[in-house]
Amino acid sequence: MHELGIVFSMIDEVEEAAKQNHAKKVLSITLEVGEVSTIIPSYFEDCFEWAKKKTDYLQECKLNIVVVEAVSYCRTCKKTYPTTKTGRSCPYCGGDDTYLVSGQQCEIRSIEVV
Ligand SMILES: [Zn+2]
């Protein structure tokens, strides 16, 4: 359940932003989570619902999770493609000199405050 640690650091970041903007409360947070990140959205939501009750600004906050497609890049044929869950091989040339371009992130995309 490393989700809880991530939830707390996200809440810290959001509360800090709310304070700096002299907001009264945070209405919603939109979080981008990569398809192959280690976060399980349903766990994350459960942790958030529990943790937000301990905050000053997030009592009524709604969490939106946007799952971002994972994309890989092949150095051999210089193509990008949706990351396959079965392995690291490129679907175009079969090579394995590939790396993940996106899909592991866990980032706040936006917050809505009043
Ligand atoms: Zn390739």
CSV table of N, CA and C and ligand atoms in Angstrom, one decimal:
chain,number,residue,atom,x,y,z
A,1,MET,N,0.8,-1.2,0.0
A,1,MET,CA,0.0,0.0,0.0
A,1,MET,C,0.9,1.3,0.0
A,2,HIS,N,1.8,1.4,-1.0
A,2,HIS,CA,2.6,2.6,-1.1
A,2,HIS,C,1.7,3.7,-1.6
A,3,GLU,N,0.5,3.5,-2.0
A,3,GLU,CA,-0.4,4.5,-2.4
A,3,GLU,C,-0.6,5.6,-1.4
A,4,LEU,N,-0.7,5.1,-0.1
A,4,LEU,CA,-1.0,6.1,1.0
A,4,LEU,C,0.1,7.1,1.1
A,5,GLY,N,1.4,6.7,0.9
A,5,GLY,CA,2.5,7.7,1.0
A,5,GLY,C,2.3,8.7,-0.2
A,6,ILE,N,1.9,8.2,-1.3
A,6,ILE,CA,1.8,9.1,-2.5
A,6,ILE,C,0.6,10.1,-2.3
A,7,VAL,N,-0.5,9.5,-1.7
A,7,VAL,CA,-1.6,10.4,-1.4
A,7,VAL,C,-1.2,11.5,-0.4
A,8,PHE,N,-0.5,11.2,0.6
A,8,PHE,CA,-0.1,12.2,1.6
A,8,PHE,C,0.8,13.3,0.9
A,9,SER,N,1.7,12.8,0.1
A,9,SER,CA,2.6,13.9,-0.5
A,9,SER,C,1.8,14.7,-1.5
A,10,MET,N,0.8,14.1,-2.2
A,10,MET,CA,0.0,14.8,-3.1
A,10,MET,C,-0.8,15.9,-2.3
A,11,ILE,N,-1.4,15.4,-1.2
A,11,ILE,CA,-2.2,16.3,-0.4
A,11,ILE,C,-1.4,17.5,0.1
A,12,ASP,N,-0.1,17.2,0.6
A,12,ASP,CA,0.8,18.3,1.0
A,12,ASP,C,1.0,19.3,-0.1
A,13,GLU,N,1.2,18.8,-1.3
A,13,GLU,CA,1.5,19.7,-2.4
A,13,GLU,C,0.3,20.6,-2.7
A,14,VAL,N,-0.9,19.9,-2.7
A,14,VAL,CA,-2.1,20.7,-3.0
A,14,VAL,C,-2.5,21.7,-1.9
A,15,GLU,N,-2.3,21.3,-0.6
A,15,GLU,CA,-2.6,22.2,0.4
A,15,GLU,C,-1.6,23.4,0.4
A,16,GLU,N,-0.4,23.2,0.1
A,16,GLU,CA,0.6,24.3,-0.1
A,16,GLU,C,0.1,25.2,-1.2
A,17,ALA,N,-0.3,24.7,-2.3
A,17,ALA,CA,-0.8,25.5,-3.4
A,17,ALA,C,-2.0,26.3,-3.0
A,18,ALA,N,-2.9,25.7,-2.3
A,18,ALA,CA,-4.1,26.3,-1.8
A,18,ALA,C,-3.8,27.5,-0.9
A,19,LYS,N,-2.9,27.3,0.0
A,19,LYS,CA,-2.4,28.3,0.9
A,19,LYS,C,-1.8,29.5,0.2
A,20,GLN,N,-1.0,29.2,-0.8
A,20,GLN,CA,-0.3,30.3,-1.6
A,20,GLN,C,-1.3,31.1,-2.4
A,21,ASN,N,-2.4,30.4,-2.8
A,21,ASN,CA,-3.4,31.1,-3.6
A,21,ASN,C,-4.6,31.7,-2.7
A,22,HIS,N,-4.4,31.7,-1.4
A,22,HIS,CA,-5.4,32.2,-0.5
A,22,HIS,C,-6.8,31.5,-0.7
A,23,ALA,N,-6.8,30.3,-1.1
A,23,ALA,CA,-8.0,29.6,-1.3
A,23,ALA,C,-8.7,29.2,0.0
A,24,LYS,N,-10.0,29.1,-0.1
A,24,LYS,CA,-10.7,28.6,1.1
A,24,LYS,C,-10.8,27.1,1.1
A,25,LYS,N,-11.0,26.5,0.0
A,25,LYS,CA,-11.0,25.1,-0.1
A,25,LYS,C,-10.7,24.6,-1.5
A,26,VAL,N,-10.3,23.3,-1.6
A,26,VAL,CA,-10.0,22.7,-2.9
A,26,VAL,C,-11.2,21.8,-3.3
A,27,LEU,N,-11.7,22.1,-4.4
A,27,LEU,CA,-12.9,21.4,-4.9
A,27,LEU,C,-12.6,20.1,-5.6
A,28,SER,N,-11.5,20.1,-6.4
A,28,SER,CA,-11.2,18.9,-7.1
A,28,SER,C,-9.7,18.9,-7.4
A,29,ILE,N,-9.2,17.7,-7.6
A,29,ILE,CA,-7.9,17.4,-8.1
A,29,ILE,C,-8.0,16.5,-9.2
A,30,THR,N,-7.3,16.8,-10.3
A,30,THR,CA,-7.2,15.9,-11.4
A,30,THR,C,-5.7,15.4,-11.5
A,31,LEU,N,-5.6,14.1,-11.4
A,31,LEU,CA,-4.3,13.4,-11.3
A,31,LEU,C,-4.1,12.6,-12.6
A,32,GLU,N,-2.9,12.7,-13.2
A,32,GLU,CA,-2.6,11.9,-14.3
A,32,GLU,C,-1.8,10.7,-13.8
A,33,VAL,N,-2.3,9.5,-14.2
A,33,VAL,CA,-1.6,8.3,-13.7
A,33,VAL,C,-1.3,7.5,-15.0
A,34,GLY,N,0.0,7.2,-15.2
A,34,GLY,CA,0.4,6.4,-16.3
A,34,GLY,C,-0.1,5.0,-16.2
A,35,GLU,N,-0.4,4.4,-17.4
A,35,GLU,CA,-0.9,3.1,-17.5
A,35,GLU,C,0.0,2.0,-16.8
A,36,VAL,N,1.3,2.2,-16.9
A,36,VAL,CA,2.2,1.2,-16.3
A,36,VAL,C,2.8,1.8,-15.1
A,37,SER,N,2.2,2.8,-14.4
A,37,SER,CA,2.7,3.2,-13.2
A,37,SER,C,2.4,2.2,-12.1
A,38,THR,N,3.0,2.3,-10.9
A,38,THR,CA,2.7,1.3,-9.9
A,38,THR,C,1.5,1.6,-9.1
A,39,ILE,N,0.8,2.6,-9.5
A,39,ILE,CA,-0.4,3.0,-8.7
A,39,ILE,C,-1.7,2.3,-9.2
A,40,ILE,N,-2.4,1.8,-8.2
A,40,ILE,CA,-3.7,1.2,-8.5
A,40,ILE,C,-4.8,2.2,-8.2
A,41,PRO,N,-5.5,2.7,-9.2
A,41,PRO,CA,-6.4,3.9,-9.0
A,41,PRO,C,-7.4,3.6,-7.9
A,42,SER,N,-8.0,2.4,-7.8
A,42,SER,CA,-9.0,2.2,-6.8
A,42,SER,C,-8.5,2.2,-5.4
A,43,TYR,N,-7.2,1.7,-5.2
A,43,TYR,CA,-6.6,1.9,-3.9
A,43,TYR,C,-6.3,3.3,-3.6
A,44,PHE,N,-5.8,4.0,-4.6
A,44,PHE,CA,-5.5,5.4,-4.5
A,44,PHE,C,-6.7,6.2,-4.0
A,45,GLU,N,-7.8,6.0,-4.7
A,45,GLU,CA,-9.1,6.6,-4.3
A,45,GLU,C,-9.5,6.4,-2.8
A,46,ASP,N,-9.4,5.1,-2.4
A,46,ASP,CA,-9.7,4.7,-1.1
A,46,ASP,C,-8.8,5.5,-0.1
A,47,CYS,N,-7.5,5.5,-0.3
A,47,CYS,CA,-6.6,6.2,0.5
A,47,CYS,C,-6.9,7.7,0.6
A,48,PHE,N,-7.2,8.2,-0.6
A,48,PHE,CA,-7.5,9.6,-0.6
A,48,PHE,C,-8.8,10.0,0.2
A,49,GLU,N,-9.8,9.2,0.0
A,49,GLU,CA,-11.1,9.4,0.8
A,49,GLU,C,-10.8,9.4,2.3
A,50,TRP,N,-9.9,8.5,2.7
A,50,TRP,CA,-9.6,8.4,4.1
A,50,TRP,C,-8.7,9.6,4.6
A,51,ALA,N,-7.7,9.9,3.8
A,51,ALA,CA,-6.7,10.9,4.2
A,51,ALA,C,-7.3,12.4,4.1
A,52,LYS,N,-8.2,12.6,3.2
A,52,LYS,CA,-8.7,14.0,3.0
A,52,LYS,C,-9.5,14.5,4.3
A,53,LYS,N,-10.0,13.6,5.1
A,53,LYS,CA,-10.8,14.0,6.3
A,53,LYS,C,-9.8,14.6,7.3
A,54,LYS,N,-8.5,14.4,7.2
A,54,LYS,CA,-7.6,14.9,8.1
A,54,LYS,C,-7.0,16.3,7.7
A,55,THR,N,-7.5,16.8,6.5
A,55,THR,CA,-6.9,18.0,6.0
A,55,THR,C,-7.8,19.2,6.3
A,56,ASP,N,-7.2,20.4,6.1
A,56,ASP,CA,-7.9,21.6,6.3
A,56,ASP,C,-8.7,22.0,5.0
A,57,TYR,N,-8.1,21.8,3.9
A,57,TYR,CA,-8.6,22.3,2.6
A,57,TYR,C,-9.4,21.3,1.7
A,58,LEU,N,-9.2,20.0,2.0
A,58,LEU,CA,-9.7,19.0,1.1
A,58,LEU,C,-10.9,18.2,1.5
A,59,GLN,N,-11.6,18.8,2.5
A,59,GLN,CA,-12.8,18.0,3.1
A,59,GLN,C,-13.8,17.7,2.0
A,60,GLU,N,-14.1,18.6,1.0
A,60,GLU,CA,-15.1,18.3,0.0
A,60,GLU,C,-14.5,18.0,-1.3
A,61,CYS,N,-13.2,17.7,-1.3
A,61,CYS,CA,-12.5,17.6,-2.6
A,61,CYS,C,-12.8,16.3,-3.3
A,62,LYS,N,-13.0,16.4,-4.6
A,62,LYS,CA,-13.2,15.2,-5.5
A,62,LYS,C,-11.9,14.9,-6.2
A,63,LEU,N,-11.6,13.6,-6.3
A,63,LEU,CA,-10.4,13.2,-7.0
A,63,LEU,C,-10.8,12.6,-8.4
A,64,ASN,N,-10.2,13.2,-9.4
A,64,ASN,CA,-10.4,12.6,-10.8
A,64,ASN,C,-9.1,12.0,-11.2
A,65,ILE,N,-9.1,10.8,-11.6
A,65,ILE,CA,-7.9,10.1,-12.1
A,65,ILE,C,-8.0,9.9,-13.6
A,66,VAL,N,-7.0,10.4,-14.3
A,66,VAL,CA,-6.9,10.3,-15.7
A,66,VAL,C,-5.8,9.3,-16.0
A,67,VAL,N,-6.1,8.2,-16.7
A,67,VAL,CA,-5.1,7.2,-17.0
A,67,VAL,C,-4.5,7.6,-18.3
A,68,VAL,N,-3.2,7.7,-18.3
A,68,VAL,CA,-2.5,8.1,-19.6
A,68,VAL,C,-1.9,6.9,-20.2
A,69,GLU,N,-2.1,6.7,-21.5
A,69,GLU,CA,-1.6,5.6,-22.2
A,69,GLU,C,0.0,5.5,-22.2
A,70,ALA,N,0.5,4.3,-22.0
A,70,ALA,CA,1.9,4.1,-22.0
A,70,ALA,C,2.4,4.1,-23.5
A,71,VAL,N,3.5,4.8,-23.7
A,71,VAL,CA,4.1,4.8,-25.1
A,71,VAL,C,5.6,4.4,-25.0
A,72,SER,N,6.0,3.6,-25.9
A,72,SER,CA,7.4,3.2,-25.9
A,72,SER,C,8.0,3.7,-27.2
A,73,TYR,N,9.4,3.8,-27.2
A,73,TYR,CA,10.1,4.2,-28.4
A,73,TYR,C,11.2,3.2,-28.8
A,74,CYS,N,11.3,2.9,-30.1
A,74,CYS,CA,12.2,1.9,-30.5
A,74,CYS,C,13.4,2.6,-31.1
A,75,ARG,N,14.6,2.4,-30.6
A,75,ARG,CA,15.8,3.1,-31.1
A,75,ARG,C,16.2,2.5,-32.5
A,76,THR,N,15.9,1.3,-32.7
A,76,THR,CA,16.3,0.6,-34.0
A,76,THR,C,15.5,1.2,-35.2
A,77,CYS,N,14.2,1.2,-35.1
A,77,CYS,CA,13.4,1.7,-36.3
A,77,CYS,C,12.9,3.1,-36.0
A,78,LYS,N,13.2,3.7,-34.9
A,78,LYS,CA,12.8,5.1,-34.5
A,78,LYS,C,11.3,5.3,-34.6
A,79,LYS,N,10.5,4.3,-34.1
A,79,LYS,CA,9.1,4.5,-34.1
A,79,LYS,C,8.6,4.5,-32.7
A,80,THR,N,7.5,5.2,-32.4
A,80,THR,CA,6.8,5.1,-31.1
A,80,THR,C,5.6,4.2,-31.3
A,81,TYR,N,5.2,3.5,-30.2
A,81,TYR,CA,4.1,2.6,-30.3
A,81,TYR,C,3.5,2.4,-28.9
A,82,PRO,N,2.2,2.0,-28.8
A,82,PRO,CA,1.7,1.8,-27.4
A,82,PRO,C,2.4,0.7,-26.8
A,83,THR,N,2.8,0.9,-25.6
A,83,THR,CA,3.6,-0.1,-24.8
A,83,THR,C,2.8,-1.4,-24.7
A,84,THR,N,3.5,-2.5,-25.1
A,84,THR,CA,2.9,-3.8,-25.0
A,84,THR,C,3.1,-4.3,-23.6
A,85,LYS,N,2.1,-4.9,-23.0
A,85,LYS,CA,2.2,-5.4,-21.7
A,85,LYS,C,2.9,-6.7,-21.6
A,86,THR,N,3.1,-7.3,-22.7
A,86,THR,CA,3.7,-8.7,-22.8
A,86,THR,C,5.2,-8.6,-22.8
A,87,GLY,N,5.8,-7.6,-23.2
A,87,GLY,CA,7.3,-7.6,-23.3
A,87,GLY,C,7.8,-6.2,-23.8
A,88,ARG,N,9.1,-6.2,-24.0
A,88,ARG,CA,9.7,-4.9,-24.4
A,88,ARG,C,10.0,-4.9,-25.9
A,89,SER,N,9.6,-5.9,-26.7
A,89,SER,CA,10.0,-6.0,-28.1
A,89,SER,C,9.1,-5.0,-28.9
A,90,CYS,N,9.8,-4.4,-29.9
A,90,CYS,CA,9.1,-3.5,-30.8
A,90,CYS,C,8.2,-4.3,-31.7
A,91,PRO,N,6.9,-3.9,-31.9
A,91,PRO,CA,6.0,-4.6,-32.8
A,91,PRO,C,6.3,-4.4,-34.3
A,92,TYR,N,7.1,-3.4,-34.6
A,92,TYR,CA,7.5,-3.2,-36.0
A,92,TYR,C,8.7,-4.0,-36.5
A,93,CYS,N,9.7,-4.0,-35.7
A,93,CYS,CA,11.0,-4.7,-36.1
A,93,CYS,C,11.3,-5.8,-35.2
A,94,GLY,N,10.6,-6.0,-34.1
A,94,GLY,CA,10.9,-7.1,-33.2
A,94,GLY,C,12.2,-6.9,-32.3
A,95,GLY,N,12.8,-5.7,-32.5
A,95,GLY,CA,14.0,-5.4,-31.7
A,95,GLY,C,13.6,-5.1,-30.2
A,96,ASP,N,14.6,-5.2,-29.4
A,96,ASP,CA,14.3,-5.0,-28.0
A,96,ASP,C,15.1,-3.8,-27.4
A,97,ASP,N,15.6,-2.9,-28.3
A,97,ASP,CA,16.3,-1.7,-27.9
A,97,ASP,C,15.3,-0.6,-27.8
A,98,THR,N,14.4,-0.7,-26.8
A,98,THR,CA,13.3,0.2,-26.7
A,98,THR,C,13.3,0.8,-25.3
A,99,TYR,N,12.6,1.9,-25.1
A,99,TYR,CA,12.4,2.5,-23.8
A,99,TYR,C,11.1,3.1,-23.7
A,100,LEU,N,10.6,3.3,-22.4
A,100,LEU,CA,9.3,3.9,-22.1
A,100,LEU,C,9.4,5.4,-22.2
A,101,VAL,N,8.5,6.0,-23.0
A,101,VAL,CA,8.5,7.5,-23.2
A,101,VAL,C,7.6,8.1,-22.1
A,102,SER,N,6.4,7.5,-22.0
A,102,SER,CA,5.4,7.9,-21.0
A,102,SER,C,4.6,6.8,-20.5
A,103,GLY,N,4.0,7.0,-19.4
A,103,GLY,CA,3.1,5.9,-18.9
A,103,GLY,C,3.5,5.5,-17.4
A,104,GLN,N,4.5,6.1,-16.9
A,104,GLN,CA,4.9,5.8,-15.5
A,104,GLN,C,4.6,6.9,-14.5
A,105,GLN,N,4.1,8.0,-15.1
A,105,GLN,CA,3.9,9.2,-14.3
A,105,GLN,C,2.8,9.2,-13.3
A,106,CYS,N,2.9,10.0,-12.3
A,106,CYS,CA,1.8,10.2,-11.3
A,106,CYS,C,1.9,11.7,-11.0
A,107,GLU,N,1.2,12.5,-11.7
A,107,GLU,CA,1.3,14.0,-11.7
A,107,GLU,C,0.0,14.7,-11.5
A,108,ILE,N,0.0,15.8,-10.8
A,108,ILE,CA,-1.2,16.6,-10.7
A,108,ILE,C,-1.3,17.4,-11.9
A,109,ARG,N,-2.5,17.2,-12.6
A,109,ARG,CA,-2.7,18.0,-13.9
A,109,ARG,C,-3.3,19.3,-13.5
A,110,SER,N,-4.3,19.3,-12.6
A,110,SER,CA,-4.9,20.6,-12.2
A,110,SER,C,-5.6,20.4,-10.9
A,111,ILE,N,-5.8,21.6,-10.3
A,111,ILE,CA,-6.6,21.6,-9.1
A,111,ILE,C,-7.6,22.8,-9.2
A,112,GLU,N,-8.8,22.6,-8.6
A,112,GLU,CA,-9.8,23.6,-8.6
A,112,GLU,C,-10.1,24.1,-7.2
A,113,VAL,N,-9.9,25.4,-7.0
A,113,VAL,CA,-10.1,25.9,-5.7
A,113,VAL,C,-11.1,27.1,-5.6
A,114,VAL,N,-11.6,27.3,-4.4
A,114,VAL,CA,-12.5,28.5,-4.3
A,114,VAL,C,-11.9,29.3,-3.1
B,1,ZN,ZN,11.5,-1.2,-34.0
